[in-house]
């Protein structure tokens, strides 16, 4: 029997699909960058490669366990940042990160060391400029070991990542949830510019020393020399380091500072040099990090939550150090040094603010969220990597897929006659939907299409053709039982629907398991296979079934010469004749004549 709603219900299905198609392509052409091309993977378009060289304080080679741990953390960052199609491999003592496309910023973001420590601020000065360097010292803690003869200057208490505008210093208040605790009086910003000056704290740069040491020994010597000057407990050495440190020079101590010792460090923008106390909280104690816009402070911020131990430590520290600064130190540089205006209760979130925008705050939050690397790394210059397969391989793969689909269509036309045209139309619509969604996924989650993903798409679309075959064969079964084409279609769909859903469910589960367990390009294959499996169900339910149902109501499509069902109908007729003959023999009557 036909559905009770008659031909109206199939029309509704087709309308729903038309709306879905229109919505997809409206987003393709009228939202985002409006480029209707999918993003291609490294094997098809090339990419950017950054090599991270591990550095250890003693100059020894890093252990394989530490390299593997760093690789896993960076791969987790890849997933968290949505940089699809990236590769992270271990090459000797190095990690090699390759990101599709020519944008090196993503590769560098993934390779950030992100060794974060929270330290108390003891004092700060303007960076060495060659003109009155070190004359704007700001001892924040009167009891701290700072030169008592140095004059106080509140400018250095401002967050070093603040914008240059002196009217808007970056003074973040803790806790973040209490707007009444904000100090209404902003601290004036220092007007001392950061200019290039020759480094005076890097004895490891002596040419004679460099010539006599290996690269590993030279790196270890640079770290040791930097520690001797910048992590000394001697007050005079601390003052010398603060006044002579060049924030524009490369920092050999980056990511290798000793958390148990004081530290002299620059701000990330080079506008201040800080004397910091020993670490109170390690970045490993961060349990989560998010970014967002603080409407009260009118700036972007990164919100942190700590684990139980870190949260308790931070609550005790903020309660005991009101009106003092706490520095967030990332890779031996101060990214923020806010003044503590109120105690943060245990279990509450705290925030990092600075000269952030939406992108930089999101990158920092994701970097901190997905782990602090166990090693310090030095990154090389980004280099362009040519496509490993290239457009020729892409064209060959697409040609192979097109040939396979063409053979399927020819088979359907020969075997199902005009019903094969409905198969071709359904496959074309399925391909259009898949293409539009792949383009949108490239914009939304940076999904990149590689050759393995194209293979998954072709197989998935082929499975859509399998669903048509199941449906048409069920229709034939109904006709063999003596039903007309008109009545066989709804009955055949009712039976075929269960088989199609079961088959697609098995395929989707297999694709999901493969995606979870696999790595690299195999995950791309599993992703596109699962995507096309879902779209197969949508196309069969919203397009193929309504079109065949409408065709069954047409006089033209009901002709055996058109729908290719003449042979099946002949079998049904012969079965009916045989049944009539058997009945006549049994009852002793003459068999009825068939037209």
PDB file of C-alpha atoms in Angstrom, residues 141-430:
ATOM      1  CA  UNK A 141      58.224  44.479  47.830  1.00  0.00           C
ATOM      2  CA  UNK A 142      60.030  46.637  50.435  1.00  0.00           C
ATOM      3  CA  UNK A 143      61.370  43.503  52.092  1.00  0.00           C
ATOM      4  CA  UNK A 144      62.762  42.086  48.879  1.00  0.00           C
ATOM      5  CA  UNK A 145      66.520  42.012  48.171  1.00  0.00           C
ATOM      6  CA  UNK A 146      66.582  45.069  45.920  1.00  0.00           C
ATOM      7  CA  UNK A 147      69.091  47.930  45.981  1.00  0.00           C
ATOM      8  CA  UNK A 148      67.622  50.376  48.548  1.00  0.00           C
ATOM      9  CA  UNK A 149      69.257  53.342  46.836  1.00  0.00           C
ATOM     10  CA  UNK A 150      67.300  52.822  43.645  1.00  0.00           C
ATOM     11  CA  UNK A 151      64.366  55.249  43.277  1.00  0.00           C
ATOM     12  CA  UNK A 152      60.823  53.881  43.006  1.00  0.00           C
ATOM     13  CA  UNK A 153      58.865  54.202  39.840  1.00  0.00           C
ATOM     14  CA  UNK A 154      55.336  52.850  39.564  1.00  0.00           C
ATOM     15  CA  UNK A 155      55.586  52.566  35.799  1.00  0.00           C
ATOM     16  CA  UNK A 156      57.193  49.169  35.921  1.00  0.00           C
ATOM     17  CA  UNK A 157      54.326  47.699  37.889  1.00  0.00           C
ATOM     18  CA  UNK A 158      52.185  47.843  34.810  1.00  0.00           C
ATOM     19  CA  UNK A 159      51.737  44.712  32.794  1.00  0.00           C
ATOM     20  CA  UNK A 160      54.654  44.598  30.349  1.00  0.00           C
ATOM     21  CA  UNK A 161      52.372  43.355  27.623  1.00  0.00           C
ATOM     22  CA  UNK A 162      50.313  46.569  27.785  1.00  0.00           C
ATOM     23  CA  UNK A 163      49.755  48.783  24.781  1.00  0.00           C
ATOM     24  CA  UNK A 164      51.937  51.815  24.334  1.00  0.00           C
ATOM     25  CA  UNK A 165      49.126  54.198  25.277  1.00  0.00           C
ATOM     26  CA  UNK A 166      49.976  55.431  28.826  1.00  0.00           C
ATOM     27  CA  UNK A 167      46.305  56.041  29.532  1.00  0.00           C
ATOM     28  CA  UNK A 168      45.459  52.349  29.357  1.00  0.00           C
ATOM     29  CA  UNK A 169      48.000  50.364  31.381  1.00  0.00           C
ATOM     30  CA  UNK A 170      47.358  46.628  31.654  1.00  0.00           C
ATOM     31  CA  UNK A 171      46.640  46.170  35.386  1.00  0.00           C
ATOM     32  CA  UNK A 172      44.631  42.966  35.777  1.00  0.00           C
ATOM     33  CA  UNK A 173      42.733  42.561  39.001  1.00  0.00           C
ATOM     34  CA  UNK A 174      42.379  39.321  40.945  1.00  0.00           C
ATOM     35  CA  UNK A 175      39.943  37.765  41.408  1.00  0.00           C
ATOM     36  CA  UNK A 176      38.558  38.333  37.916  1.00  0.00           C
ATOM     37  CA  UNK A 177      34.961  37.943  39.092  1.00  0.00           C
ATOM     38  CA  UNK A 178      35.040  40.958  41.433  1.00  0.00           C
ATOM     39  CA  UNK A 179      34.754  44.249  39.496  1.00  0.00           C
ATOM     40  CA  UNK A 180      34.519  46.275  42.734  1.00  0.00           C
ATOM     41  CA  UNK A 181      38.095  45.377  43.566  1.00  0.00           C
ATOM     42  CA  UNK A 182      39.508  47.272  40.593  1.00  0.00           C
ATOM     43  CA  UNK A 183      41.944  49.999  41.542  1.00  0.00           C
ATOM     44  CA  UNK A 184      40.457  53.144  39.949  1.00  0.00           C
ATOM     45  CA  UNK A 185      43.834  54.845  39.744  1.00  0.00           C
ATOM     46  CA  UNK A 186      45.834  53.572  36.773  1.00  0.00           C
ATOM     47  CA  UNK A 187      49.567  53.400  37.072  1.00  0.00           C
ATOM     48  CA  UNK A 188      51.458  55.653  34.631  1.00  0.00           C
ATOM     49  CA  UNK A 189      53.368  53.834  31.936  1.00  0.00           C
ATOM     50  CA  UNK A 190      57.066  54.266  31.464  1.00  0.00           C
ATOM     51  CA  UNK A 191      58.150  56.359  28.525  1.00  0.00           C
ATOM     52  CA  UNK A 192      61.546  54.754  28.199  1.00  0.00           C
ATOM     53  CA  UNK A 193      61.761  53.195  24.745  1.00  0.00           C
ATOM     54  CA  UNK A 194      63.244  49.791  24.185  1.00  0.00           C
ATOM     55  CA  UNK A 195      66.115  50.185  21.738  1.00  0.00           C
ATOM     56  CA  UNK A 196      68.847  47.932  20.515  1.00  0.00           C
ATOM     57  CA  UNK A 197      71.888  47.699  22.736  1.00  0.00           C
ATOM     58  CA  UNK A 198      74.836  45.366  22.673  1.00  0.00           C
ATOM     59  CA  UNK A 199      74.356  42.378  24.912  1.00  0.00           C
ATOM     60  CA  UNK A 200      76.625  42.340  27.930  1.00  0.00           C
ATOM     61  CA  UNK A 201      75.390  39.153  29.580  1.00  0.00           C
ATOM     62  CA  UNK A 202      76.261  36.524  26.994  1.00  0.00           C
ATOM     63  CA  UNK A 203      79.859  35.413  27.485  1.00  0.00           C
ATOM     64  CA  UNK A 204      79.030  32.238  25.520  1.00  0.00           C
ATOM     65  CA  UNK A 205      79.057  34.299  22.340  1.00  0.00           C
ATOM     66  CA  UNK A 206      82.837  34.656  22.464  1.00  0.00           C
ATOM     67  CA  UNK A 207      84.106  33.510  19.040  1.00  0.00           C
ATOM     68  CA  UNK A 208      87.046  31.611  20.461  1.00  0.00           C
ATOM     69  CA  UNK A 209      84.742  29.667  22.737  1.00  0.00           C
ATOM     70  CA  UNK A 210      82.289  28.938  19.924  1.00  0.00           C
ATOM     71  CA  UNK A 211      85.046  27.535  17.724  1.00  0.00           C
ATOM     72  CA  UNK A 212      86.174  25.060  20.369  1.00  0.00           C
ATOM     73  CA  UNK A 213      82.769  23.633  21.310  1.00  0.00           C
ATOM     74  CA  UNK A 214      80.245  21.395  19.609  1.00  0.00           C
ATOM     75  CA  UNK A 215      76.748  22.688  19.029  1.00  0.00           C
ATOM     76  CA  UNK A 216      75.373  20.812  22.045  1.00  0.00           C
ATOM     77  CA  UNK A 217      78.215  21.965  24.304  1.00  0.00           C
ATOM     78  CA  UNK A 218      77.869  25.534  23.071  1.00  0.00           C
ATOM     79  CA  UNK A 219      74.143  25.514  23.808  1.00  0.00           C
ATOM     80  CA  UNK A 220      74.770  24.107  27.281  1.00  0.00           C
ATOM     81  CA  UNK A 221      77.447  26.754  27.899  1.00  0.00           C
ATOM     82  CA  UNK A 222      75.103  29.546  26.830  1.00  0.00           C
ATOM     83  CA  UNK A 223      72.416  28.277  29.208  1.00  0.00           C
ATOM     84  CA  UNK A 224      74.926  27.937  32.067  1.00  0.00           C
ATOM     85  CA  UNK A 225      76.286  31.475  31.509  1.00  0.00           C
ATOM     86  CA  UNK A 226      72.765  32.922  31.367  1.00  0.00           C
ATOM     87  CA  UNK A 227      71.824  31.133  34.574  1.00  0.00           C
ATOM     88  CA  UNK A 228      74.952  32.341  36.354  1.00  0.00           C
ATOM     89  CA  UNK A 229      74.011  35.940  35.672  1.00  0.00           C
ATOM     90  CA  UNK A 230      70.220  35.879  35.679  1.00  0.00           C
ATOM     91  CA  UNK A 231      69.456  33.239  38.326  1.00  0.00           C
ATOM     92  CA  UNK A 232      71.891  34.235  41.021  1.00  0.00           C
ATOM     93  CA  UNK A 233      70.805  34.735  44.617  1.00  0.00           C
ATOM     94  CA  UNK A 234      73.439  37.474  45.012  1.00  0.00           C
ATOM     95  CA  UNK A 235      71.746  40.892  45.116  1.00  0.00           C
ATOM     96  CA  UNK A 236      74.576  42.670  43.315  1.00  0.00           C
ATOM     97  CA  UNK A 237      74.506  40.121  40.496  1.00  0.00           C
ATOM     98  CA  UNK A 238      70.738  40.536  40.252  1.00  0.00           C
ATOM     99  CA  UNK A 239      71.063  44.305  39.957  1.00  0.00           C
ATOM    100  CA  UNK A 240      73.763  43.960  37.303  1.00  0.00           C
ATOM    101  CA  UNK A 241      71.609  41.559  35.309  1.00  0.00           C
ATOM    102  CA  UNK A 242      68.555  43.836  35.512  1.00  0.00           C
ATOM    103  CA  UNK A 243      70.508  46.878  34.342  1.00  0.00           C
ATOM    104  CA  UNK A 244      72.454  45.158  31.548  1.00  0.00           C
ATOM    105  CA  UNK A 245      69.976  42.626  30.100  1.00  0.00           C
ATOM    106  CA  UNK A 246      69.256  43.274  26.430  1.00  0.00           C
ATOM    107  CA  UNK A 247      65.651  42.283  25.703  1.00  0.00           C
ATOM    108  CA  UNK A 248      66.231  42.473  21.946  1.00  0.00           C
ATOM    109  CA  UNK A 249      68.899  39.770  21.926  1.00  0.00           C
ATOM    110  CA  UNK A 250      68.167  36.054  21.560  1.00  0.00           C
ATOM    111  CA  UNK A 251      67.549  34.443  24.928  1.00  0.00           C
ATOM    112  CA  UNK A 252      69.605  31.251  25.475  1.00  0.00           C
ATOM    113  CA  UNK A 253      67.730  30.654  28.735  1.00  0.00           C
ATOM    114  CA  UNK A 254      64.302  30.414  27.040  1.00  0.00           C
ATOM    115  CA  UNK A 255      62.458  27.517  28.615  1.00  0.00           C
ATOM    116  CA  UNK A 256      65.507  26.407  30.638  1.00  0.00           C
ATOM    117  CA  UNK A 257      65.259  28.567  33.769  1.00  0.00           C
ATOM    118  CA  UNK A 258      65.435  26.866  37.159  1.00  0.00           C
ATOM    119  CA  UNK A 259      62.051  27.304  38.880  1.00  0.00           C
ATOM    120  CA  UNK A 260      63.660  27.023  42.330  1.00  0.00           C
ATOM    121  CA  UNK A 261      65.909  30.092  41.819  1.00  0.00           C
ATOM    122  CA  UNK A 262      65.177  33.801  41.285  1.00  0.00           C
ATOM    123  CA  UNK A 263      65.041  34.947  37.680  1.00  0.00           C
ATOM    124  CA  UNK A 264      65.811  38.156  35.812  1.00  0.00           C
ATOM    125  CA  UNK A 265      63.524  38.178  32.756  1.00  0.00           C
ATOM    126  CA  UNK A 266      62.268  40.525  30.062  1.00  0.00           C
ATOM    127  CA  UNK A 267      58.661  41.146  29.199  1.00  0.00           C
ATOM    128  CA  UNK A 268      57.497  39.692  25.901  1.00  0.00           C
ATOM    129  CA  UNK A 269      57.335  43.157  24.296  1.00  0.00           C
ATOM    130  CA  UNK A 270      60.693  44.226  25.711  1.00  0.00           C
ATOM    131  CA  UNK A 271      59.353  47.198  27.706  1.00  0.00           C
ATOM    132  CA  UNK A 272      60.475  46.024  31.144  1.00  0.00           C
ATOM    133  CA  UNK A 273      63.014  43.825  32.924  1.00  0.00           C
ATOM    134  CA  UNK A 274      61.803  41.997  36.029  1.00  0.00           C
ATOM    135  CA  UNK A 275      63.465  40.476  39.053  1.00  0.00           C
ATOM    136  CA  UNK A 276      61.304  37.493  39.996  1.00  0.00           C
ATOM    137  CA  UNK A 277      61.280  35.209  43.001  1.00  0.00           C
ATOM    138  CA  UNK A 278      61.249  31.392  42.894  1.00  0.00           C
ATOM    139  CA  UNK A 279      58.268  29.714  41.228  1.00  0.00           C
ATOM    140  CA  UNK A 280      55.092  29.269  43.241  1.00  0.00           C
ATOM    141  CA  UNK A 281      53.007  27.402  40.598  1.00  0.00           C
ATOM    142  CA  UNK A 282      54.096  25.245  37.672  1.00  0.00           C
ATOM    143  CA  UNK A 283      52.246  25.361  34.363  1.00  0.00           C
ATOM    144  CA  UNK A 284      51.668  21.613  34.679  1.00  0.00           C
ATOM    145  CA  UNK A 285      49.126  22.482  37.393  1.00  0.00           C
ATOM    146  CA  UNK A 286      46.861  24.244  34.892  1.00  0.00           C
ATOM    147  CA  UNK A 287      43.765  22.132  34.340  1.00  0.00           C
ATOM    148  CA  UNK A 288      42.076  24.307  31.712  1.00  0.00           C
ATOM    149  CA  UNK A 289      42.526  27.551  29.801  1.00  0.00           C
ATOM    150  CA  UNK A 290      40.020  29.551  27.773  1.00  0.00           C
ATOM    151  CA  UNK A 291      40.078  32.905  26.023  1.00  0.00           C
ATOM    152  CA  UNK A 292      37.454  35.607  25.743  1.00  0.00           C
ATOM    153  CA  UNK A 293      36.711  39.308  25.819  1.00  0.00           C
ATOM    154  CA  UNK A 294      36.400  41.015  29.214  1.00  0.00           C
ATOM    155  CA  UNK A 295      33.820  43.748  28.711  1.00  0.00           C
ATOM    156  CA  UNK A 296      34.642  45.396  32.055  1.00  0.00           C
ATOM    157  CA  UNK A 297      38.325  45.771  31.224  1.00  0.00           C
ATOM    158  CA  UNK A 298      37.611  46.156  27.465  1.00  0.00           C
ATOM    159  CA  UNK A 299      40.343  43.711  26.518  1.00  0.00           C
ATOM    160  CA  UNK A 300      40.886  40.085  25.641  1.00  0.00           C
ATOM    161  CA  UNK A 301      42.031  37.750  28.371  1.00  0.00           C
ATOM    162  CA  UNK A 302      43.040  34.157  29.008  1.00  0.00           C
ATOM    163  CA  UNK A 303      41.273  32.513  31.951  1.00  0.00           C
ATOM    164  CA  UNK A 304      43.042  29.735  33.830  1.00  0.00           C
ATOM    165  CA  UNK A 305      41.821  27.122  36.243  1.00  0.00           C
ATOM    166  CA  UNK A 306      44.279  25.088  38.299  1.00  0.00           C
ATOM    167  CA  UNK A 307      44.182  21.621  39.741  1.00  0.00           C
ATOM    168  CA  UNK A 308      43.491  21.236  43.435  1.00  0.00           C
ATOM    169  CA  UNK A 309      47.074  21.782  44.580  1.00  0.00           C
ATOM    170  CA  UNK A 310      47.655  24.735  42.277  1.00  0.00           C
ATOM    171  CA  UNK A 311      44.330  26.333  43.175  1.00  0.00           C
ATOM    172  CA  UNK A 312      45.088  26.130  46.907  1.00  0.00           C
ATOM    173  CA  UNK A 313      48.578  27.551  46.395  1.00  0.00           C
ATOM    174  CA  UNK A 314      47.239  30.428  44.309  1.00  0.00           C
ATOM    175  CA  UNK A 315      44.524  31.219  46.878  1.00  0.00           C
ATOM    176  CA  UNK A 316      47.109  31.385  49.680  1.00  0.00           C
ATOM    177  CA  UNK A 317      49.517  33.464  47.601  1.00  0.00           C
ATOM    178  CA  UNK A 318      46.942  36.050  46.509  1.00  0.00           C
ATOM    179  CA  UNK A 319      45.640  36.400  50.071  1.00  0.00           C
ATOM    180  CA  UNK A 320      49.163  37.020  51.429  1.00  0.00           C
ATOM    181  CA  UNK A 321      50.386  39.347  48.642  1.00  0.00           C
ATOM    182  CA  UNK A 322      47.725  42.000  48.094  1.00  0.00           C
ATOM    183  CA  UNK A 323      48.884  45.023  46.093  1.00  0.00           C
ATOM    184  CA  UNK A 324      51.900  43.097  44.839  1.00  0.00           C
ATOM    185  CA  UNK A 325      52.618  41.711  41.411  1.00  0.00           C
ATOM    186  CA  UNK A 326      52.597  38.121  40.214  1.00  0.00           C
ATOM    187  CA  UNK A 327      54.330  37.344  36.922  1.00  0.00           C
ATOM    188  CA  UNK A 328      53.176  34.759  34.417  1.00  0.00           C
ATOM    189  CA  UNK A 329      56.453  33.607  32.874  1.00  0.00           C
ATOM    190  CA  UNK A 330      56.267  31.732  29.572  1.00  0.00           C
ATOM    191  CA  UNK A 331      59.562  30.367  28.271  1.00  0.00           C
ATOM    192  CA  UNK A 332      61.568  32.669  30.585  1.00  0.00           C
ATOM    193  CA  UNK A 333      59.700  35.793  29.439  1.00  0.00           C
ATOM    194  CA  UNK A 334      57.050  37.681  31.393  1.00  0.00           C
ATOM    195  CA  UNK A 335      53.800  37.681  29.441  1.00  0.00           C
ATOM    196  CA  UNK A 336      51.816  39.431  32.173  1.00  0.00           C
ATOM    197  CA  UNK A 337      52.560  40.877  35.613  1.00  0.00           C
ATOM    198  CA  UNK A 338      49.236  42.016  37.114  1.00  0.00           C
ATOM    199  CA  UNK A 339      48.772  43.604  40.514  1.00  0.00           C
ATOM    200  CA  UNK A 340      46.838  41.468  42.988  1.00  0.00           C
ATOM    201  CA  UNK A 341      43.889  43.552  44.187  1.00  0.00           C
ATOM    202  CA  UNK A 342      42.003  40.773  45.947  1.00  0.00           C
ATOM    203  CA  UNK A 343      42.349  37.185  47.072  1.00  0.00           C
ATOM    204  CA  UNK A 344      41.202  34.526  44.621  1.00  0.00           C
ATOM    205  CA  UNK A 345      39.240  31.772  46.400  1.00  0.00           C
ATOM    206  CA  UNK A 346      40.391  28.200  45.920  1.00  0.00           C
ATOM    207  CA  UNK A 347      38.729  26.638  42.908  1.00  0.00           C
ATOM    208  CA  UNK A 348      38.077  29.956  41.151  1.00  0.00           C
ATOM    209  CA  UNK A 349      39.485  30.963  37.778  1.00  0.00           C
ATOM    210  CA  UNK A 350      42.232  33.522  37.337  1.00  0.00           C
ATOM    211  CA  UNK A 351      43.179  35.493  34.249  1.00  0.00           C
ATOM    212  CA  UNK A 352      46.097  36.625  32.129  1.00  0.00           C
ATOM    213  CA  UNK A 353      45.666  39.929  30.321  1.00  0.00           C
ATOM    214  CA  UNK A 354      47.937  41.872  28.063  1.00  0.00           C
ATOM    215  CA  UNK A 355      48.152  43.214  24.543  1.00  0.00           C
ATOM    216  CA  UNK A 356      46.000  40.379  23.211  1.00  0.00           C
ATOM    217  CA  UNK A 357      43.563  40.181  20.354  1.00  0.00           C
ATOM    218  CA  UNK A 358      41.080  37.402  19.628  1.00  0.00           C
ATOM    219  CA  UNK A 359      43.614  35.287  17.755  1.00  0.00           C
ATOM    220  CA  UNK A 360      46.600  35.657  20.098  1.00  0.00           C
ATOM    221  CA  UNK A 361      44.507  35.084  23.216  1.00  0.00           C
ATOM    222  CA  UNK A 362      42.999  31.949  21.671  1.00  0.00           C
ATOM    223  CA  UNK A 363      46.425  30.646  20.622  1.00  0.00           C
ATOM    224  CA  UNK A 364      47.875  31.191  24.099  1.00  0.00           C
ATOM    225  CA  UNK A 365      44.869  29.560  25.779  1.00  0.00           C
ATOM    226  CA  UNK A 366      45.111  26.485  23.568  1.00  0.00           C
ATOM    227  CA  UNK A 367      48.878  26.261  24.005  1.00  0.00           C
ATOM    228  CA  UNK A 368      48.552  26.319  27.785  1.00  0.00           C
ATOM    229  CA  UNK A 369      45.483  24.067  27.801  1.00  0.00           C
ATOM    230  CA  UNK A 370      47.082  21.248  25.858  1.00  0.00           C
ATOM    231  CA  UNK A 371      50.208  20.888  27.864  1.00  0.00           C
ATOM    232  CA  UNK A 372      53.622  22.196  28.787  1.00  0.00           C
ATOM    233  CA  UNK A 373      56.361  20.443  26.854  1.00  0.00           C
ATOM    234  CA  UNK A 374      58.900  18.479  28.910  1.00  0.00           C
ATOM    235  CA  UNK A 375      61.800  19.912  26.877  1.00  0.00           C
ATOM    236  CA  UNK A 376      63.003  23.275  25.718  1.00  0.00           C
ATOM    237  CA  UNK A 377      63.123  23.641  21.936  1.00  0.00           C
ATOM    238  CA  UNK A 378      64.728  26.047  19.515  1.00  0.00           C
ATOM    239  CA  UNK A 379      62.759  26.455  16.288  1.00  0.00           C
ATOM    240  CA  UNK A 380      64.332  26.870  12.891  1.00  0.00           C
ATOM    241  CA  UNK A 381      63.130  29.213  10.207  1.00  0.00           C
ATOM    242  CA  UNK A 382      59.926  28.058   8.546  1.00  0.00           C
ATOM    243  CA  UNK A 383      60.527  26.463   5.169  1.00  0.00           C
ATOM    244  CA  UNK A 384      58.140  25.685   2.362  1.00  0.00           C
ATOM    245  CA  UNK A 385      57.571  22.013   1.581  1.00  0.00           C
ATOM    246  CA  UNK A 386      56.539  21.011  -1.925  1.00  0.00           C
ATOM    247  CA  UNK A 387      53.610  18.661  -2.436  1.00  0.00           C
ATOM    248  CA  UNK A 388      54.650  15.024  -2.058  1.00  0.00           C
ATOM    249  CA  UNK A 389      52.054  13.872  -4.579  1.00  0.00           C
ATOM    250  CA  UNK A 390      50.987  17.019  -6.375  1.00  0.00           C
ATOM    251  CA  UNK A 391      48.120  17.908  -8.630  1.00  0.00           C
ATOM    252  CA  UNK A 392      48.999  15.110 -11.062  1.00  0.00           C
ATOM    253  CA  UNK A 393      48.227  12.525  -8.365  1.00  0.00           C
ATOM    254  CA  UNK A 394      45.075  14.403  -7.429  1.00  0.00           C
ATOM    255  CA  UNK A 395      43.922  14.398 -11.028  1.00  0.00           C
ATOM    256  CA  UNK A 396      44.752  10.689 -11.350  1.00  0.00           C
ATOM    257  CA  UNK A 397      42.766   9.860  -8.216  1.00  0.00           C
ATOM    258  CA  UNK A 398      39.790  11.913  -9.345  1.00  0.00           C
ATOM    259  CA  UNK A 399      39.969  10.345 -12.802  1.00  0.00           C
ATOM    260  CA  UNK A 400      39.957   6.856 -11.279  1.00  0.00           C
ATOM    261  CA  UNK A 401      36.964   7.762  -9.157  1.00  0.00           C
ATOM    262  CA  UNK A 402      35.150   9.261 -12.134  1.00  0.00           C
ATOM    263  CA  UNK A 403      35.760   6.129 -14.210  1.00  0.00           C
ATOM    264  CA  UNK A 404      34.476   3.913 -11.425  1.00  0.00           C
ATOM    265  CA  UNK A 405      31.331   5.999 -10.961  1.00  0.00           C
ATOM    266  CA  UNK A 406      30.776   6.096 -14.722  1.00  0.00           C
ATOM    267  CA  UNK A 407      30.899   2.287 -14.866  1.00  0.00           C
ATOM    268  CA  UNK A 408      28.381   2.129 -12.030  1.00  0.00           C
ATOM    269  CA  UNK A 409      26.061   4.465 -13.910  1.00  0.00           C
ATOM    270  CA  UNK A 410      26.413   2.480 -17.152  1.00  0.00           C
ATOM    271  CA  UNK A 411      25.563  -0.713 -15.264  1.00  0.00           C
ATOM    272  CA  UNK A 412      22.508   0.926 -13.717  1.00  0.00           C
ATOM    273  CA  UNK A 413      21.328   2.235 -17.080  1.00  0.00           C
ATOM    274  CA  UNK A 414      21.689  -1.176 -18.704  1.00  0.00           C
ATOM    275  CA  UNK A 415      20.144  -3.105 -15.845  1.00  0.00           C
ATOM    276  CA  UNK A 416      17.510  -0.664 -14.568  1.00  0.00           C
ATOM    277  CA  UNK A 417      16.894   1.387 -17.731  1.00  0.00           C
ATOM    278  CA  UNK A 418      15.363   4.759 -16.854  1.00  0.00           C
ATOM    279  CA  UNK A 419      15.622   4.039 -13.133  1.00  0.00           C
ATOM    280  CA  UNK A 420      19.360   4.320 -13.699  1.00  0.00           C
ATOM    281  CA  UNK A 421      18.759   7.989 -14.489  1.00  0.00           C
ATOM    282  CA  UNK A 422      17.357   8.438 -10.992  1.00  0.00           C
ATOM    283  CA  UNK A 423      20.506   6.781  -9.668  1.00  0.00           C
ATOM    284  CA  UNK A 424      22.683   9.205 -11.644  1.00  0.00           C
ATOM    285  CA  UNK A 425      20.683  12.190 -10.386  1.00  0.00           C
ATOM    286  CA  UNK A 426      20.916  10.994  -6.772  1.00  0.00           C
ATOM    287  CA  UNK A 427      24.680  10.435  -7.040  1.00  0.00           C
ATOM    288  CA  UNK A 428      25.182  13.880  -8.563  1.00  0.00           C
ATOM    289  CA  UNK A 429      23.221  15.533  -5.759  1.00  0.00           C
ATOM    290  CA  UNK A 430      25.148  13.498  -3.168  1.00  0.00           C
TER     291      UNK A 430
END
